[in-house]
């Protein structure tokens, strides 16, 4: 059965947990799916069921827009098994969500420890990286321990630092987070040093 059909069938069955987002939206879900996909959600569900109203299990997923949380849950339903990651990656349904909610999905996948989704979102965010978004993406990479995105930011800055410096993210960092600017410049310096050593070694051969 296709992932989309699995999702529709599960959503049609009675839900036993409600996911509440920051704006108060409530999304019905199934504890078996959430617990299988995320050890963090599993602990939250177990903890919620120890409360006074165990028959009405509520899990709060905060800090992200409700649309992003809904997309996150959609991914968990459509690909709860990491062995199906490649099949799910071919589905068109995920591309729009990755484009619209990439940063939030990366943060959610990291926070709730869904490694296969984190890998996919990190690659998608890196592939969509622009000079305007490079500084914000660098900060996101640090917060979410995303080395491939970190490297993509460094490569983009090395390719077109002037465009990065014209971005609103760079100007904002200059006003509020100069350390982020220094980190990006340090990355460029380190890359230059590595290139210089490689060239020197090549001439010695």
PDB file of C-alpha atoms in Angstrom:
ATOM      1  CA  UNK A   1       0.000   0.000   0.000  1.00  0.00           C
ATOM      2  CA  UNK A   2       1.305   3.461  -0.854  1.00  0.00           C
ATOM      3  CA  UNK A   3       2.346   5.783   1.993  1.00  0.00           C
ATOM      4  CA  UNK A   4      -0.498   8.193   1.206  1.00  0.00           C
ATOM      5  CA  UNK A   5      -3.040   5.356   1.457  1.00  0.00           C
ATOM      6  CA  UNK A   6      -1.535   4.255   4.783  1.00  0.00           C
ATOM      7  CA  UNK A   7      -1.883   7.779   6.098  1.00  0.00           C
ATOM      8  CA  UNK A   8      -5.516   8.049   5.005  1.00  0.00           C
ATOM      9  CA  UNK A   9      -6.413   4.678   6.513  1.00  0.00           C
ATOM     10  CA  UNK A  10      -4.809   5.455   9.856  1.00  0.00           C
ATOM     11  CA  UNK A  11      -6.383   8.884  10.067  1.00  0.00           C
ATOM     12  CA  UNK A  12      -9.783   7.289   9.386  1.00  0.00           C
ATOM     13  CA  UNK A  13      -9.434   5.017  12.424  1.00  0.00           C
ATOM     14  CA  UNK A  14     -10.208   6.319  15.942  1.00  0.00           C
ATOM     15  CA  UNK A  15      -7.424   8.509  17.311  1.00  0.00           C
ATOM     16  CA  UNK A  16      -6.260   7.973  20.885  1.00  0.00           C
ATOM     17  CA  UNK A  17      -4.105  11.081  21.325  1.00  0.00           C
ATOM     18  CA  UNK A  18      -4.384  14.746  20.438  1.00  0.00           C
ATOM     19  CA  UNK A  19      -1.393  16.848  19.477  1.00  0.00           C
ATOM     20  CA  UNK A  20      -1.829  20.461  20.579  1.00  0.00           C
ATOM     21  CA  UNK A  21       0.272  23.163  18.916  1.00  0.00           C
ATOM     22  CA  UNK A  22       1.388  26.609  20.048  1.00  0.00           C
ATOM     23  CA  UNK A  23      -1.677  28.361  18.633  1.00  0.00           C
ATOM     24  CA  UNK A  24      -4.053  25.934  20.342  1.00  0.00           C
ATOM     25  CA  UNK A  25      -4.796  23.826  17.276  1.00  0.00           C
ATOM     26  CA  UNK A  26      -5.570  20.201  18.077  1.00  0.00           C
ATOM     27  CA  UNK A  27      -4.557  17.410  15.704  1.00  0.00           C
ATOM     28  CA  UNK A  28      -5.904  13.873  16.245  1.00  0.00           C
ATOM     29  CA  UNK A  29      -3.252  11.171  16.054  1.00  0.00           C
ATOM     30  CA  UNK A  30      -2.423   7.607  17.010  1.00  0.00           C
ATOM     31  CA  UNK A  31      -0.077   6.911  19.889  1.00  0.00           C
ATOM     32  CA  UNK A  32       1.285   3.744  18.266  1.00  0.00           C
ATOM     33  CA  UNK A  33       2.505   5.700  15.231  1.00  0.00           C
ATOM     34  CA  UNK A  34       3.992   8.574  17.224  1.00  0.00           C
ATOM     35  CA  UNK A  35       5.702   6.299  19.742  1.00  0.00           C
ATOM     36  CA  UNK A  36       7.192   4.114  17.014  1.00  0.00           C
ATOM     37  CA  UNK A  37       8.550   7.143  15.164  1.00  0.00           C
ATOM     38  CA  UNK A  38       9.965   9.171  18.054  1.00  0.00           C
ATOM     39  CA  UNK A  39      11.327   8.121  21.463  1.00  0.00           C
ATOM     40  CA  UNK A  40      10.650  11.643  22.705  1.00  0.00           C
ATOM     41  CA  UNK A  41       6.986  11.493  21.722  1.00  0.00           C
ATOM     42  CA  UNK A  42       6.797   8.024  23.242  1.00  0.00           C
ATOM     43  CA  UNK A  43       7.963   9.367  26.619  1.00  0.00           C
ATOM     44  CA  UNK A  44       5.552  12.281  26.369  1.00  0.00           C
ATOM     45  CA  UNK A  45       2.637   9.937  25.678  1.00  0.00           C
ATOM     46  CA  UNK A  46       3.567   7.663  28.584  1.00  0.00           C
ATOM     47  CA  UNK A  47       3.853  10.680  30.865  1.00  0.00           C
ATOM     48  CA  UNK A  48       0.526  12.112  29.724  1.00  0.00           C
ATOM     49  CA  UNK A  49      -1.232   8.828  30.446  1.00  0.00           C
ATOM     50  CA  UNK A  50      -0.079   8.904  34.042  1.00  0.00           C
ATOM     51  CA  UNK A  51      -2.169  11.999  34.629  1.00  0.00           C
ATOM     52  CA  UNK A  52      -5.618  12.347  36.091  1.00  0.00           C
ATOM     53  CA  UNK A  53      -7.353  12.097  32.704  1.00  0.00           C
ATOM     54  CA  UNK A  54      -5.560   9.190  31.037  1.00  0.00           C
ATOM     55  CA  UNK A  55      -8.424   8.598  28.614  1.00  0.00           C
ATOM     56  CA  UNK A  56      -7.822  11.985  26.987  1.00  0.00           C
ATOM     57  CA  UNK A  57      -4.132  11.914  26.151  1.00  0.00           C
ATOM     58  CA  UNK A  58      -2.767  15.285  25.052  1.00  0.00           C
ATOM     59  CA  UNK A  59       0.743  15.866  23.733  1.00  0.00           C
ATOM     60  CA  UNK A  60       1.925  19.442  23.264  1.00  0.00           C
ATOM     61  CA  UNK A  61       4.274  20.125  20.362  1.00  0.00           C
ATOM     62  CA  UNK A  62       5.208  23.758  20.798  1.00  0.00           C
ATOM     63  CA  UNK A  63       7.535  26.245  19.167  1.00  0.00           C
ATOM     64  CA  UNK A  64       6.491  25.640  15.553  1.00  0.00           C
ATOM     65  CA  UNK A  65       3.532  26.784  13.424  1.00  0.00           C
ATOM     66  CA  UNK A  66       0.581  24.425  13.430  1.00  0.00           C
ATOM     67  CA  UNK A  67       0.965  23.816   9.682  1.00  0.00           C
ATOM     68  CA  UNK A  68       4.557  22.711  10.239  1.00  0.00           C
ATOM     69  CA  UNK A  69       3.510  20.392  13.076  1.00  0.00           C
ATOM     70  CA  UNK A  70       0.811  18.906  10.841  1.00  0.00           C
ATOM     71  CA  UNK A  71       3.417  18.326   8.124  1.00  0.00           C
ATOM     72  CA  UNK A  72       5.750  16.741  10.699  1.00  0.00           C
ATOM     73  CA  UNK A  73       3.020  14.312  11.758  1.00  0.00           C
ATOM     74  CA  UNK A  74       2.208  13.601   8.123  1.00  0.00           C
ATOM     75  CA  UNK A  75       5.807  12.527   7.547  1.00  0.00           C
ATOM     76  CA  UNK A  76       5.707  10.283  10.615  1.00  0.00           C
ATOM     77  CA  UNK A  77       2.623   8.528   9.295  1.00  0.00           C
ATOM     78  CA  UNK A  78       3.846   8.193   5.747  1.00  0.00           C
ATOM     79  CA  UNK A  79       7.257   6.874   6.631  1.00  0.00           C
ATOM     80  CA  UNK A  80       7.311   5.473  10.177  1.00  0.00           C
ATOM     81  CA  UNK A  81       9.776   2.785   9.099  1.00  0.00           C
ATOM     82  CA  UNK A  82      13.291   4.038   8.166  1.00  0.00           C
ATOM     83  CA  UNK A  83      13.568   1.200   5.634  1.00  0.00           C
ATOM     84  CA  UNK A  84      10.906   3.002   3.584  1.00  0.00           C
ATOM     85  CA  UNK A  85      12.808   6.274   3.504  1.00  0.00           C
ATOM     86  CA  UNK A  86      13.828   5.972  -0.145  1.00  0.00           C
ATOM     87  CA  UNK A  87      10.297   5.132  -1.230  1.00  0.00           C
ATOM     88  CA  UNK A  88       8.907   8.078   0.690  1.00  0.00           C
ATOM     89  CA  UNK A  89      11.538  10.398  -0.751  1.00  0.00           C
ATOM     90  CA  UNK A  90      10.127   9.756  -4.209  1.00  0.00           C
ATOM     91  CA  UNK A  91       6.677  10.970  -3.201  1.00  0.00           C
ATOM     92  CA  UNK A  92       5.688  14.385  -4.465  1.00  0.00           C
ATOM     93  CA  UNK A  93       3.558  15.147  -1.432  1.00  0.00           C
ATOM     94  CA  UNK A  94       6.573  15.884   0.732  1.00  0.00           C
ATOM     95  CA  UNK A  95       8.295  18.400  -1.509  1.00  0.00           C
ATOM     96  CA  UNK A  96       5.811  21.204  -0.932  1.00  0.00           C
ATOM     97  CA  UNK A  97       6.010  20.677   2.823  1.00  0.00           C
ATOM     98  CA  UNK A  98       9.805  20.711   2.740  1.00  0.00           C
ATOM     99  CA  UNK A  99       9.791  23.939   0.774  1.00  0.00           C
ATOM    100  CA  UNK A 100       7.245  25.643   3.009  1.00  0.00           C
ATOM    101  CA  UNK A 101       8.353  24.383   6.425  1.00  0.00           C
ATOM    102  CA  UNK A 102      11.948  23.220   6.006  1.00  0.00           C
ATOM    103  CA  UNK A 103      13.439  25.083   8.972  1.00  0.00           C
ATOM    104  CA  UNK A 104      10.617  24.129  11.342  1.00  0.00           C
ATOM    105  CA  UNK A 105      10.665  20.507  10.188  1.00  0.00           C
ATOM    106  CA  UNK A 106      14.411  20.284  10.778  1.00  0.00           C
ATOM    107  CA  UNK A 107      13.980  21.666  14.285  1.00  0.00           C
ATOM    108  CA  UNK A 108      11.128  19.246  15.013  1.00  0.00           C
ATOM    109  CA  UNK A 109      12.966  16.221  13.615  1.00  0.00           C
ATOM    110  CA  UNK A 110      15.995  17.128  15.740  1.00  0.00           C
ATOM    111  CA  UNK A 111      14.048  17.854  18.918  1.00  0.00           C
ATOM    112  CA  UNK A 112      11.907  14.721  18.680  1.00  0.00           C
ATOM    113  CA  UNK A 113      14.777  12.509  17.512  1.00  0.00           C
ATOM    114  CA  UNK A 114      13.544  11.302  14.143  1.00  0.00           C
ATOM    115  CA  UNK A 115      16.889  10.740  12.389  1.00  0.00           C
ATOM    116  CA  UNK A 116      15.644   9.626   8.961  1.00  0.00           C
ATOM    117  CA  UNK A 117      13.437  12.707   8.702  1.00  0.00           C
ATOM    118  CA  UNK A 118      16.215  14.957   9.964  1.00  0.00           C
ATOM    119  CA  UNK A 119      18.531  13.679   7.213  1.00  0.00           C
ATOM    120  CA  UNK A 120      15.930  14.276   4.545  1.00  0.00           C
ATOM    121  CA  UNK A 121      14.982  17.751   5.741  1.00  0.00           C
ATOM    122  CA  UNK A 122      18.603  18.799   6.213  1.00  0.00           C
ATOM    123  CA  UNK A 123      19.359  17.810   2.624  1.00  0.00           C
ATOM    124  CA  UNK A 124      16.268  19.649   1.380  1.00  0.00           C
ATOM    125  CA  UNK A 125      17.092  22.842   3.275  1.00  0.00           C
ATOM    126  CA  UNK A 126      20.693  22.715   2.035  1.00  0.00           C
ATOM    127  CA  UNK A 127      19.512  22.211  -1.552  1.00  0.00           C
ATOM    128  CA  UNK A 128      17.229  25.258  -1.297  1.00  0.00           C
ATOM    129  CA  UNK A 129      19.828  27.463   0.361  1.00  0.00           C
ATOM    130  CA  UNK A 130      20.197  31.017  -0.937  1.00  0.00           C
ATOM    131  CA  UNK A 131      22.452  33.905   0.004  1.00  0.00           C
ATOM    132  CA  UNK A 132      19.488  35.632   1.650  1.00  0.00           C
ATOM    133  CA  UNK A 133      18.931  32.647   3.942  1.00  0.00           C
ATOM    134  CA  UNK A 134      22.539  31.635   4.572  1.00  0.00           C
ATOM    135  CA  UNK A 135      23.006  33.348   7.939  1.00  0.00           C
ATOM    136  CA  UNK A 136      19.715  32.058   9.334  1.00  0.00           C
ATOM    137  CA  UNK A 137      20.541  28.594   8.012  1.00  0.00           C
ATOM    138  CA  UNK A 138      23.943  28.688   9.719  1.00  0.00           C
ATOM    139  CA  UNK A 139      22.273  29.423  13.035  1.00  0.00           C
ATOM    140  CA  UNK A 140      19.728  26.665  12.404  1.00  0.00           C
ATOM    141  CA  UNK A 141      22.525  24.222  11.592  1.00  0.00           C
ATOM    142  CA  UNK A 142      24.204  24.966  14.913  1.00  0.00           C
ATOM    143  CA  UNK A 143      20.980  24.622  16.902  1.00  0.00           C
ATOM    144  CA  UNK A 144      20.021  21.351  15.216  1.00  0.00           C
ATOM    145  CA  UNK A 145      23.489  19.787  14.957  1.00  0.00           C
ATOM    146  CA  UNK A 146      23.216  19.661  11.163  1.00  0.00           C
ATOM    147  CA  UNK A 147      26.760  19.420   9.738  1.00  0.00           C
ATOM    148  CA  UNK A 148      25.739  19.072   6.089  1.00  0.00           C
ATOM    149  CA  UNK A 149      23.709  22.262   6.275  1.00  0.00           C
ATOM    150  CA  UNK A 150      26.607  23.946   8.071  1.00  0.00           C
ATOM    151  CA  UNK A 151      28.926  22.955   5.239  1.00  0.00           C
ATOM    152  CA  UNK A 152      26.439  24.142   2.614  1.00  0.00           C
ATOM    153  CA  UNK A 153      26.337  27.569   4.280  1.00  0.00           C
ATOM    154  CA  UNK A 154      30.125  27.784   4.245  1.00  0.00           C
ATOM    155  CA  UNK A 155      30.313  26.797   0.584  1.00  0.00           C
ATOM    156  CA  UNK A 156      27.679  29.331  -0.406  1.00  0.00           C
ATOM    157  CA  UNK A 157      29.435  32.101   1.509  1.00  0.00           C
ATOM    158  CA  UNK A 158      32.753  31.160  -0.063  1.00  0.00           C
ATOM    159  CA  UNK A 159      31.153  31.310  -3.493  1.00  0.00           C
ATOM    160  CA  UNK A 160      29.336  34.621  -3.037  1.00  0.00           C
ATOM    161  CA  UNK A 161      30.183  36.347   0.238  1.00  0.00           C
ATOM    162  CA  UNK A 162      29.109  39.730  -1.127  1.00  0.00           C
ATOM    163  CA  UNK A 163      25.551  38.479  -1.665  1.00  0.00           C
ATOM    164  CA  UNK A 164      25.463  37.003   1.838  1.00  0.00           C
ATOM    165  CA  UNK A 165      26.651  40.308   3.296  1.00  0.00           C
ATOM    166  CA  UNK A 166      23.824  42.122   1.505  1.00  0.00           C
ATOM    167  CA  UNK A 167      21.202  39.862   3.088  1.00  0.00           C
ATOM    168  CA  UNK A 168      18.866  40.939   5.861  1.00  0.00           C
ATOM    169  CA  UNK A 169      20.132  38.014   7.945  1.00  0.00           C
ATOM    170  CA  UNK A 170      23.680  39.384   7.821  1.00  0.00           C
ATOM    171  CA  UNK A 171      22.540  42.884   8.766  1.00  0.00           C
ATOM    172  CA  UNK A 172      20.419  41.510  11.607  1.00  0.00           C
ATOM    173  CA  UNK A 173      23.365  39.479  12.891  1.00  0.00           C
ATOM    174  CA  UNK A 174      25.505  42.616  12.789  1.00  0.00           C
ATOM    175  CA  UNK A 175      23.021  44.386  15.043  1.00  0.00           C
ATOM    176  CA  UNK A 176      22.180  41.530  17.394  1.00  0.00           C
ATOM    177  CA  UNK A 177      24.548  38.568  16.951  1.00  0.00           C
ATOM    178  CA  UNK A 178      27.995  39.603  15.786  1.00  0.00           C
ATOM    179  CA  UNK A 179      29.306  36.210  16.867  1.00  0.00           C
ATOM    180  CA  UNK A 180      27.346  34.602  14.048  1.00  0.00           C
ATOM    181  CA  UNK A 181      29.057  36.843  11.508  1.00  0.00           C
ATOM    182  CA  UNK A 182      32.433  35.970  12.997  1.00  0.00           C
ATOM    183  CA  UNK A 183      31.605  32.267  12.827  1.00  0.00           C
ATOM    184  CA  UNK A 184      30.832  32.505   9.128  1.00  0.00           C
ATOM    185  CA  UNK A 185      34.002  34.482   8.445  1.00  0.00           C
ATOM    186  CA  UNK A 186      35.993  31.938  10.455  1.00  0.00           C
ATOM    187  CA  UNK A 187      34.546  29.166   8.314  1.00  0.00           C
ATOM    188  CA  UNK A 188      35.746  30.981   5.207  1.00  0.00           C
ATOM    189  CA  UNK A 189      39.189  31.506   6.745  1.00  0.00           C
ATOM    190  CA  UNK A 190      39.455  27.824   7.664  1.00  0.00           C
ATOM    191  CA  UNK A 191      38.393  26.815   4.161  1.00  0.00           C
ATOM    192  CA  UNK A 192      41.043  29.092   2.657  1.00  0.00           C
ATOM    193  CA  UNK A 193      43.692  27.583   4.934  1.00  0.00           C
ATOM    194  CA  UNK A 194      42.698  24.066   3.903  1.00  0.00           C
ATOM    195  CA  UNK A 195      42.799  25.016   0.216  1.00  0.00           C
ATOM    196  CA  UNK A 196      46.227  26.584   0.676  1.00  0.00           C
ATOM    197  CA  UNK A 197      47.588  23.463   2.381  1.00  0.00           C
ATOM    198  CA  UNK A 198      46.145  21.240  -0.347  1.00  0.00           C
ATOM    199  CA  UNK A 199      47.734  23.377  -3.069  1.00  0.00           C
ATOM    200  CA  UNK A 200      51.087  23.398  -1.261  1.00  0.00           C
ATOM    201  CA  UNK A 201      50.978  19.635  -0.825  1.00  0.00           C
ATOM    202  CA  UNK A 202      50.101  19.213  -4.497  1.00  0.00           C
ATOM    203  CA  UNK A 203      53.128  21.228  -5.588  1.00  0.00           C
ATOM    204  CA  UNK A 204      55.383  19.069  -3.415  1.00  0.00           C
ATOM    205  CA  UNK A 205      54.317  15.863  -5.172  1.00  0.00           C
TER     206      UNK A 205
END
